[in-house]
Amino acid sequence: MPAADRDIARAFRTLDRRLALRRVDALGLRGRVAMALLGAIAAAFAYWQVHGPLGGIVRFQGPVAGARTV
């Protein structure tokens, strides 16, 4: 990759990072707490949906089958 392309890519990464930080700052404390809560709820839901079936696979077919499933 030529030096000019790397400089442009770095400039866009920096711009993207600054824009993301500006958007997070615009949320305020209440918005950040709400986003964290939504993320935690989504993670808990995903765990709940995956834990049961994966536990059954591991219990009856072994850990290798569980790893293959994941």
Coordinates of N, CA and C in Angstrom, one line a residue:
M1 N 0.9 -1.2 0.0 CA 0.0 0.0 0.0 C 0.9 1.2 0.0
P2 N 0.7 2.1 -0.9 CA 1.5 3.3 -1.0 C 1.3 4.2 0.3
A3 N 2.3 5.1 0.5 CA 2.2 5.9 1.7 C 1.0 6.8 1.7
A4 N 0.6 7.3 0.6 CA -0.5 8.3 0.5 C -1.8 7.5 0.9
D5 N -1.9 6.3 0.5 CA -3.1 5.5 0.8 C -3.2 5.2 2.3
R6 N -2.0 4.9 2.9 CA -2.0 4.7 4.4 C -2.3 6.0 5.1
D7 N -1.9 7.1 4.7 CA -2.2 8.4 5.3 C -3.7 8.7 5.3
I8 N -4.3 8.4 4.1 CA -5.7 8.6 3.9 C -6.5 7.7 4.8
A9 N -6.0 6.4 4.9 CA -6.7 5.4 5.7 C -6.7 5.8 7.2
R10 N -5.5 6.3 7.6 CA -5.3 6.7 9.0 C -6.2 7.9 9.3
A11 N -6.3 8.9 8.3 CA -7.1 10.1 8.5 C -8.6 9.7 8.7
F12 N -9.0 8.7 7.9 CA -10.4 8.3 8.0 C -10.7 7.6 9.3
R13 N -9.7 6.8 9.7 CA -9.9 6.1 11.0 C -10.0 7.1 12.1
T14 N -9.2 8.1 12.1 CA -9.2 9.2 13.1 C -10.5 9.9 13.1
L15 N -10.9 10.3 11.9 CA -12.2 11.0 11.7 C -13.4 10.1 12.3
D16 N -13.4 8.8 11.9 CA -14.4 8.0 12.4 C -14.4 7.8 13.9
R17 N -13.3 7.7 14.5 CA -13.1 7.6 16.0 C -13.7 8.9 16.6
R18 N -13.3 10.1 16.1 CA -13.7 11.3 16.7 C -15.2 11.5 16.5
L19 N -15.8 11.1 15.4 CA -17.2 11.2 15.2 C -18.0 10.2 16.2
A20 N -17.5 9.0 16.4 CA -18.1 8.1 17.3 C -18.0 8.7 18.7
L21 N -16.9 9.2 19.1 CA -16.8 9.8 20.5 C -17.7 11.0 20.6
R22 N -17.9 11.8 19.6 CA -18.8 13.0 19.6 C -20.3 12.5 19.8
R23 N -20.6 11.4 19.1 CA -22.0 10.8 19.2 C -22.2 10.3 20.6
V24 N -21.2 9.6 21.2 CA -21.3 9.1 22.6 C -21.5 10.3 23.6
D25 N -20.7 11.3 23.4 CA -20.8 12.5 24.2 C -22.1 13.2 24.1
A26 N -22.7 13.1 22.9 CA -24.0 13.8 22.7 C -25.2 13.0 23.5
L27 N -24.9 11.7 23.8 CA -26.0 10.9 24.5 C -26.2 11.4 25.9
G28 N -25.1 11.9 26.5 CA -25.2 12.3 27.9 C -25.2 11.0 28.8
L29 N -25.2 11.3 30.1 CA -25.2 10.2 31.1 C -26.4 9.3 31.0
R30 N -27.5 9.8 30.9 CA -28.8 9.0 30.8 C -28.8 8.1 29.6
G31 N -28.3 8.7 28.5 CA -28.3 7.9 27.2 C -27.3 6.8 27.3
R32 N -26.1 7.1 27.9 CA -25.1 6.0 28.1 C -25.5 4.9 29.0
V33 N -26.2 5.3 30.1 CA -26.7 4.3 31.0 C -27.8 3.4 30.3
A34 N -28.7 4.0 29.5 CA -29.7 3.3 28.7 C -29.1 2.4 27.7
M35 N -28.0 2.8 27.0 CA -27.3 2.0 26.0 C -26.7 0.8 26.7
A36 N -26.0 1.0 27.9 CA -25.4 -0.1 28.6 C -26.4 -1.1 29.1
L37 N -27.6 -0.6 29.6 CA -28.6 -1.4 30.0 C -29.2 -2.3 28.9
L38 N -29.4 -1.7 27.7 CA -29.9 -2.4 26.6 C -28.9 -3.5 26.1
G39 N -27.6 -3.1 26.2 CA -26.6 -4.1 25.8 C -26.6 -5.3 26.8
A40 N -26.7 -5.0 28.1 CA -26.7 -6.1 29.1 C -28.0 -7.0 28.9
I41 N -29.1 -6.3 28.6 CA -30.3 -7.1 28.4 C -30.2 -8.0 27.1
A42 N -29.6 -7.5 26.1 CA -29.4 -8.3 24.9 C -28.4 -9.4 25.1
A43 N -27.4 -9.2 25.9 CA -26.4 -10.2 26.2 C -27.1 -11.3 27.1
A44 N -27.9 -10.9 28.0 CA -28.6 -11.9 28.9 C -29.6 -12.7 28.0
F45 N -30.2 -12.1 27.1 CA -31.2 -12.8 26.3 C -30.4 -13.8 25.4
A46 N -29.3 -13.4 24.8 CA -28.5 -14.3 24.0 C -28.0 -15.5 24.8
Y47 N -27.6 -15.2 26.0 CA -27.1 -16.3 26.9 C -28.3 -17.3 27.2
W48 N -29.4 -16.7 27.5 CA -30.6 -17.5 27.8 C -31.0 -18.4 26.7
Q49 N -30.9 -17.9 25.5 CA -31.3 -18.6 24.3 C -30.3 -19.7 23.9
V50 N -29.0 -19.5 24.2 CA -28.0 -20.5 23.8 C -27.7 -21.5 24.9
H51 N -27.8 -21.1 26.1 CA -27.3 -21.9 27.2 C -28.1 -23.3 27.3
G52 N -29.4 -23.3 27.2 CA -30.1 -24.5 27.3 C -29.8 -25.5 26.3
P53 N -30.0 -25.2 25.0 CA -29.7 -26.1 23.9 C -28.2 -26.6 23.9
L54 N -27.3 -25.7 24.2 CA -25.9 -26.0 24.2 C -25.5 -26.9 25.4
G55 N -26.1 -26.7 26.5 CA -25.9 -27.5 27.7 C -26.4 -28.9 27.4
G56 N -27.6 -29.1 26.7 CA -28.1 -30.4 26.4 C -27.1 -31.1 25.4
I57 N -26.6 -30.4 24.5 CA -25.7 -31.1 23.5 C -24.4 -31.5 24.3
V58 N -23.9 -30.7 25.1 CA -22.7 -31.1 25.9 C -23.0 -32.2 26.8
R59 N -24.1 -32.2 27.5 CA -24.4 -33.3 28.4 C -24.6 -34.6 27.7
F60 N -25.2 -34.7 26.6 CA -25.5 -35.9 25.9 C -24.5 -36.4 24.9
Q61 N -23.8 -35.4 24.3 CA -22.9 -35.8 23.2 C -21.4 -35.4 23.5
G62 N -21.2 -34.7 24.6 CA -19.8 -34.4 25.0 C -19.4 -33.0 24.6
P63 N -18.3 -32.6 25.2 CA -17.8 -31.2 25.0 C -17.3 -31.0 23.5
V64 N -16.8 -32.1 22.9 CA -16.4 -31.9 21.5 C -17.5 -31.5 20.6
A65 N -18.7 -32.1 20.8 CA -19.9 -31.8 20.0 C -20.3 -30.4 20.3
G66 N -20.2 -30.0 21.6 CA -20.6 -28.6 22.0 C -19.7 -27.6 21.3
A67 N -18.4 -27.9 21.3 CA -17.4 -27.0 20.6 C -17.7 -26.9 19.1
R68 N -18.1 -28.1 18.5 CA -18.4 -28.1 17.1 C -19.6 -27.3 16.8
T69 N -20.6 -27.3 17.7 CA -21.8 -26.6 17.5 C -21.6 -25.1 17.6
V70 N -20.7 -24.7 18.5 CA -20.5 -23.3 18.7 C -19.7 -22.8 17.4

